[in-house]
Amino acid sequence: GRSAALRARMEERLLSARFRYINQQLYTCTSREAARLFRSDPEAFEIYHRGFARQVGRWPENPVHRVVRYLRRRPPSLVVADFGCGDCTIASSVKNKVHCFDLVPLSPRVTVCDMAEVPLAAESVDVAVFCLSLMGTNLQEILEEANRVLKPG
């Protein structure tokens, strides 16, 4: 009855508050510290991604769908690195080879790593994607890593 509905609303508010707290932490720490946070508290990553999905669901368009449309208009031979891939929507939506990187594996396709140190050879990808994943205080390191793995040109 009413108490169950009230409890559900309170739990939802608590999850929203925890999402906002985790999101703030991600913007104020390095990617290495974020990796440590999620390793020490795996539930935090799940809460973060559920909250993130709720937020994106309220937007007129999910930016990841724009990335998918862009890639579908390009040759499927292009190799993609998806930094902060989440649930691997891009990889599951295009024909391209997509390397999926994130701090926690929401999908078996994910290679767990710090975006500042991905296990790819230099100059091995054609496209680097950061779809709502560029956060943290070491952005320069992360962008330098993307530059390292991108083919010239």
Coordinates of C-alpha atoms in Angstrom, one line a residue:
G1 CA 0.0 0.0 0.0
R2 CA 1.0 3.5 0.9
S3 CA 4.0 2.5 3.0
A4 CA 5.5 0.4 0.2
A5 CA 5.1 3.3 -2.3
L6 CA 6.7 5.7 0.3
R7 CA 9.5 3.3 0.8
A8 CA 10.1 2.9 -3.0
R9 CA 10.2 6.7 -3.3
M10 CA 12.7 7.1 -0.4
E11 CA 14.9 4.3 -1.9
E12 CA 14.8 6.1 -5.3
R13 CA 15.8 9.4 -3.7
L14 CA 18.6 7.7 -1.8
L15 CA 19.9 6.1 -5.1
S16 CA 19.7 9.5 -6.8
A17 CA 21.7 11.1 -4.0
R18 CA 24.3 8.3 -4.1
F19 CA 24.6 8.7 -7.9
R20 CA 25.1 12.5 -7.6
Y21 CA 27.8 11.9 -4.9
I22 CA 29.6 9.3 -7.0
N23 CA 29.4 11.5 -10.1
Q24 CA 30.9 14.4 -8.1
Q25 CA 33.7 12.1 -7.0
L26 CA 34.5 11.1 -10.6
Y27 CA 34.9 14.7 -11.6
T28 CA 37.3 15.5 -8.7
C29 CA 39.6 12.5 -8.8
T30 CA 42.0 11.0 -11.2
S31 CA 41.0 8.0 -13.4
R32 CA 43.3 5.8 -11.2
E33 CA 41.5 6.9 -8.1
A34 CA 38.1 6.2 -9.8
A35 CA 39.3 2.7 -10.7
R36 CA 40.3 2.2 -7.0
L37 CA 36.9 3.5 -5.9
F38 CA 35.0 1.0 -8.0
R39 CA 37.3 -1.9 -7.2
S40 CA 36.7 -1.3 -3.5
D41 CA 32.9 -0.7 -3.9
P42 CA 31.6 -2.6 -6.9
E43 CA 28.0 -1.7 -6.0
A44 CA 29.0 2.0 -6.5
F45 CA 29.6 1.4 -10.2
E46 CA 26.2 -0.3 -10.6
I47 CA 24.5 2.6 -8.8
Y48 CA 26.4 5.1 -10.9
H49 CA 25.4 3.4 -14.2
R50 CA 21.7 3.0 -13.1
G51 CA 21.6 6.7 -12.2
F52 CA 23.4 7.7 -15.4
A53 CA 20.9 5.7 -17.5
R54 CA 18.0 7.5 -15.7
Q55 CA 19.6 10.9 -16.4
V56 CA 20.2 10.1 -20.1
G57 CA 16.7 8.7 -20.4
R58 CA 15.3 12.2 -19.7
W59 CA 17.3 13.9 -22.5
P60 CA 15.8 14.5 -25.9
E61 CA 18.6 12.3 -27.4
N62 CA 21.2 9.9 -26.0
P63 CA 24.6 11.1 -27.4
V64 CA 25.7 7.5 -27.9
H65 CA 23.1 7.1 -30.6
R66 CA 24.6 10.0 -32.5
V67 CA 28.0 8.3 -32.3
V68 CA 26.4 5.1 -33.6
R69 CA 24.8 7.0 -36.5
Y70 CA 28.2 8.6 -37.3
L71 CA 30.0 5.3 -37.4
R72 CA 27.3 3.6 -39.5
R73 CA 28.0 6.2 -42.2
R74 CA 31.7 5.4 -42.2
P75 CA 33.5 2.3 -43.5
P76 CA 33.1 -0.8 -41.2
S77 CA 36.8 -1.3 -41.6
L78 CA 37.6 1.6 -39.2
V79 CA 38.8 0.4 -35.9
V80 CA 37.2 2.1 -32.9
A81 CA 38.4 2.6 -29.3
D82 CA 35.5 3.3 -26.9
F83 CA 36.9 4.9 -23.8
G84 CA 34.3 4.6 -21.0
C85 CA 32.1 2.3 -23.0
G86 CA 29.5 1.5 -20.2
D87 CA 27.2 -1.2 -21.6
C88 CA 29.0 -1.4 -25.0
T89 CA 26.1 0.1 -26.9
I90 CA 28.4 1.3 -29.6
A91 CA 30.1 -2.1 -30.1
S92 CA 26.8 -3.9 -30.2
S93 CA 25.4 -1.4 -32.8
V94 CA 28.0 -1.2 -35.5
K95 CA 30.0 -3.6 -37.7
N96 CA 33.3 -2.0 -36.9
K97 CA 35.9 -3.7 -34.6
V98 CA 35.4 -1.8 -31.3
H99 CA 37.8 -2.0 -28.4
C100 CA 35.7 -1.4 -25.2
F101 CA 37.3 0.1 -22.1
D102 CA 35.8 0.9 -18.8
L103 CA 36.5 0.6 -15.1
V104 CA 34.0 -2.2 -14.5
P105 CA 32.8 -4.8 -16.9
L106 CA 29.0 -4.3 -17.6
S107 CA 29.5 -6.5 -20.6
P108 CA 31.8 -9.4 -21.4
R109 CA 33.2 -7.2 -24.2
V110 CA 34.7 -4.7 -21.7
T111 CA 38.4 -4.6 -21.1
V112 CA 38.8 -3.3 -17.6
C113 CA 41.4 -0.6 -17.4
D114 CA 42.2 3.0 -16.6
M115 CA 41.5 5.1 -19.7
A116 CA 44.9 6.7 -19.2
E117 CA 46.5 3.3 -19.9
V118 CA 44.7 1.2 -22.4
P119 CA 46.2 -2.1 -23.7
L120 CA 46.5 -1.1 -27.3
A121 CA 49.5 -0.6 -29.6
A122 CA 50.4 2.9 -30.7
E123 CA 48.7 4.1 -33.9
S124 CA 46.3 1.1 -33.9
V125 CA 42.8 2.7 -34.1
D126 CA 41.0 5.1 -36.5
V127 CA 38.4 6.5 -34.1
A128 CA 38.6 7.3 -30.4
V129 CA 35.2 7.8 -28.7
F130 CA 34.6 9.5 -25.3
C131 CA 30.8 9.6 -25.0
L132 CA 30.0 11.2 -21.7
S133 CA 33.1 9.6 -20.2
L134 CA 35.7 12.4 -20.1
M135 CA 35.8 13.2 -16.4
G136 CA 38.4 13.3 -13.7
T137 CA 41.4 15.5 -13.0
N138 CA 43.8 13.8 -15.3
L139 CA 42.1 14.7 -18.6
Q140 CA 45.4 15.5 -20.3
E141 CA 46.8 12.0 -19.6
I142 CA 43.6 10.4 -20.9
L143 CA 43.7 12.5 -24.1
E144 CA 47.4 11.8 -24.6
E145 CA 46.6 8.1 -24.4
A146 CA 43.9 8.4 -27.0
N147 CA 46.3 10.4 -29.2
R148 CA 48.9 7.6 -28.7
V149 CA 46.6 4.9 -30.0
L150 CA 45.1 6.9 -32.9
K151 CA 46.5 6.4 -36.3
P152 CA 47.9 9.7 -37.8
G153 CA 45.8 11.6 -40.3

